[in-house]
XYZ file of C-alpha atoms in Angstrom:
202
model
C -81.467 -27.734 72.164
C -84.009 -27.048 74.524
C -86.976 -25.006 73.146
C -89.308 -24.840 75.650
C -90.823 -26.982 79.647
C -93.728 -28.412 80.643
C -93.696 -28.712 84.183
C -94.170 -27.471 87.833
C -93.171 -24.749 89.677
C -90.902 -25.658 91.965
C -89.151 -22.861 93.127
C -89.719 -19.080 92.290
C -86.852 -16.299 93.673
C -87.208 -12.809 91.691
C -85.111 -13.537 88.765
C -84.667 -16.965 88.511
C -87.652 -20.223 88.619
C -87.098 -23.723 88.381
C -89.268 -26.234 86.935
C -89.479 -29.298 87.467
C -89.864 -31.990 84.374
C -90.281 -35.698 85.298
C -88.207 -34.897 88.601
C -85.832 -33.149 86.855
C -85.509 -29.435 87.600
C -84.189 -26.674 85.468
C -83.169 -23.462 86.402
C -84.100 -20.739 84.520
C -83.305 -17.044 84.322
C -86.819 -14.558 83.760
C -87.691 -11.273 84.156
C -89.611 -9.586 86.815
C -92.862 -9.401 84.737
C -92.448 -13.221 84.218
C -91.783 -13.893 87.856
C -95.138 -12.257 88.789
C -97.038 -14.278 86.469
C -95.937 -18.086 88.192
C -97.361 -18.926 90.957
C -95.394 -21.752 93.117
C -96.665 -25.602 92.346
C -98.298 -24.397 89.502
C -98.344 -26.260 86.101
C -96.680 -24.302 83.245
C -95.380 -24.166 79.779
C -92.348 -22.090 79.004
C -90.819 -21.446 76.270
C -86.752 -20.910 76.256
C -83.599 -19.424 75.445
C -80.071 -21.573 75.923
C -76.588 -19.299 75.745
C -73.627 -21.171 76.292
C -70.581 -19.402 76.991
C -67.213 -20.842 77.744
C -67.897 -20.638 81.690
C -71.633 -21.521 81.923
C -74.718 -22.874 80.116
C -78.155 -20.568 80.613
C -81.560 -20.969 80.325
C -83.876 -17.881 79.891
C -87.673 -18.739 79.794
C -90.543 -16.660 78.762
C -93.945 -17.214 78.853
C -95.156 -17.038 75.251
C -93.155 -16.946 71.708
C -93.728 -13.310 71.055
C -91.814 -12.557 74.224
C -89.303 -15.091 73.534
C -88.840 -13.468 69.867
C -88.571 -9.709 71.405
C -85.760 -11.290 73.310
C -83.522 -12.525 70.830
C -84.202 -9.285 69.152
C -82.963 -7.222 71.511
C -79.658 -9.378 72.081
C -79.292 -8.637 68.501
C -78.345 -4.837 69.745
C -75.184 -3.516 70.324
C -74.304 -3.372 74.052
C -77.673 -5.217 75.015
C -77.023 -8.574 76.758
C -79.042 -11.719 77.800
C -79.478 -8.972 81.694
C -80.587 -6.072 79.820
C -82.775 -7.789 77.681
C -84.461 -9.527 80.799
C -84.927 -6.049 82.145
C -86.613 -4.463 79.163
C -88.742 -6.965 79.157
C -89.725 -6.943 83.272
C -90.279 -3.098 82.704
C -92.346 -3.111 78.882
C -94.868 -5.476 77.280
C -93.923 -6.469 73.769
C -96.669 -4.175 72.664
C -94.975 -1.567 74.539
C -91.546 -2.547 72.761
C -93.263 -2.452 69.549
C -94.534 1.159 69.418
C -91.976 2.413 71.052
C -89.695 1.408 68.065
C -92.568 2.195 65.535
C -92.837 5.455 66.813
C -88.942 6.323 67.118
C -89.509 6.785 70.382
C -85.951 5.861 73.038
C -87.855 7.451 76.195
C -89.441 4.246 77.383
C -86.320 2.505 77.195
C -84.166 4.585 78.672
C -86.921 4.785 81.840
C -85.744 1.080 82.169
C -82.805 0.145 85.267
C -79.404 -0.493 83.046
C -80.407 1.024 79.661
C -78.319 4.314 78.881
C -78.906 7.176 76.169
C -77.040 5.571 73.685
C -78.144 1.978 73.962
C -81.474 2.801 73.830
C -81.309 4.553 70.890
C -79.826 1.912 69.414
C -82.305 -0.403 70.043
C -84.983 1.933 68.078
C -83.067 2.115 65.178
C -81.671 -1.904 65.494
C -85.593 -3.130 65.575
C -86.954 -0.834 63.213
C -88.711 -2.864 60.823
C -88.119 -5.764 62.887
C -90.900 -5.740 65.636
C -94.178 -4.561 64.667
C -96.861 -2.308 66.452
C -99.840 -3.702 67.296
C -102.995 -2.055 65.471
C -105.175 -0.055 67.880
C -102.760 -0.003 70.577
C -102.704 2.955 72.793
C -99.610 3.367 75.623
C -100.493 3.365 79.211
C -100.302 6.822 81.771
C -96.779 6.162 83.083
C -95.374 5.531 79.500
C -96.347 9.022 78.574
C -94.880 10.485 81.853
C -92.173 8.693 82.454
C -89.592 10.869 80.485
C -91.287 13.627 82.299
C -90.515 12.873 85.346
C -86.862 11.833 84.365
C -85.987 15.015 82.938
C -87.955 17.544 85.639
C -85.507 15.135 88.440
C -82.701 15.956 86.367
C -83.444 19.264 85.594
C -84.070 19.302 90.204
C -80.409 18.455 90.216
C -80.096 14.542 90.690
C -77.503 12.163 88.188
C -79.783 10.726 85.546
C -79.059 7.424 87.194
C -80.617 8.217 89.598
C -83.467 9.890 87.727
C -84.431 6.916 86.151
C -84.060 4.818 89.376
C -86.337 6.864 91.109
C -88.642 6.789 88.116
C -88.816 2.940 87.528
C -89.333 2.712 91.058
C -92.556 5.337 91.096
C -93.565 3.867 87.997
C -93.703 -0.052 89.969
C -94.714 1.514 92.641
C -97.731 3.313 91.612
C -99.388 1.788 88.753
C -99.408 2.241 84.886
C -102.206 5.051 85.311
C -100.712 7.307 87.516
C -100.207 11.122 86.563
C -96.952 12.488 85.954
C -97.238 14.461 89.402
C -97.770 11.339 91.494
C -95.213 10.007 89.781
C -93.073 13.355 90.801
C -93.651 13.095 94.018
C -93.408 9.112 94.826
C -89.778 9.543 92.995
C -88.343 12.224 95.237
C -89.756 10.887 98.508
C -88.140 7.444 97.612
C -85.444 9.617 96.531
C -85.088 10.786 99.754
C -86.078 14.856 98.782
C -88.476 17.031 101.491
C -89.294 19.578 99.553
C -92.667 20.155 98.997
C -94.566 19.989 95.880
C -97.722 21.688 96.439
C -100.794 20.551 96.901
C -101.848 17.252 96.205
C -103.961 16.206 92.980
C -107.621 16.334 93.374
């Protein structure tokens, strides 16, 4: 089994990397907060995750343990697969994950791209007692609004799909600090909306 790479960087597209080991290179499959963290020619250590299904043999790689661990963890949930799991962890920290869960709270996960009502519930109850908070942490701007901002472009009239497209996409856009009106606004121009909503914050 292979539990983890010390290499290069050889390649770097989005979701996948390879690194090279010896001359060797293996492909992995990361997730977009991952992918922003290697830089190209760049010595690393990964640590990783091989499924085998009947059809293909996968590596997923993550930069430290914790992440690693948070990953098997959520694979452990109904209806959450080696994709999903990737994307929960491009769109929270583990931190995040953890007092999310701690506090019972689904909102953050169903912000993220593939996640629905029910599977993120599920993934609250699934790690409770499983993953634990860390002590003094406090949640950025955007994971406050976030389920704001979902719900007031739901309750405008768009799919919740959508919603939480155009939410994610604010929410990358603008930066974990951002108010829950910036966040309003970013989502329905990218949404493709005109309609005004008032003035600007100061």
């Amino acid at each position: 089994m292979i539990a983890s790479l010390s290499g290069t960087v050889a390649a770097l597209d989005g979701a996948s990397a390879v690194i090279e080991v010896s001359g060797v290179g293996y492909s992995l499959q990361i997730s977009s907060r991952t992918s922003q963290a290697l830089k190209l020619n760049s010595s690393v250590h990964i640590f990783t995750s091989l499924i085998v299904r009947e059809d293909a043999f996968t590596l997923y790689g993550f930069l430290d343990k914790r992440e690693l661990n948070t990953f098997e963890l959520l694979r452990s949930v109904t209806g959450v697969g080696p994709k999903s799991a990737l994307s929960v962890l491009g769109s929270l920290t583990v931190d995040q994950i953890g007092d999310a869960v701690s506090k019972d709270d689904d909102s953050v996960f169903r912000a993220v791209s593939g996640i629905g009502p029910k599977t993120a519930k599920l993934i609250v109850v699934s790690l409770a007692g499983k993953i634990a908070p860390v002590t003094g942490y406090q949640p950025f701007g955007n994971e406050l609004n976030v389920s704001d901002v979902i719900s007031a472009l739901v309750g405008l009239g768009w799919p919740e799909r959508t919603a939480k497209e155009g939410a994610l996409q604010a929410t990358k856009a603008l930066g974990e600090n951002s108010s829950q009106n910036e966040l309003l606004k970013y989502a329905l121009a990218s949404l493709g909306a005109t309609k005004s909503l008032g003035a600007s914050d100061e």
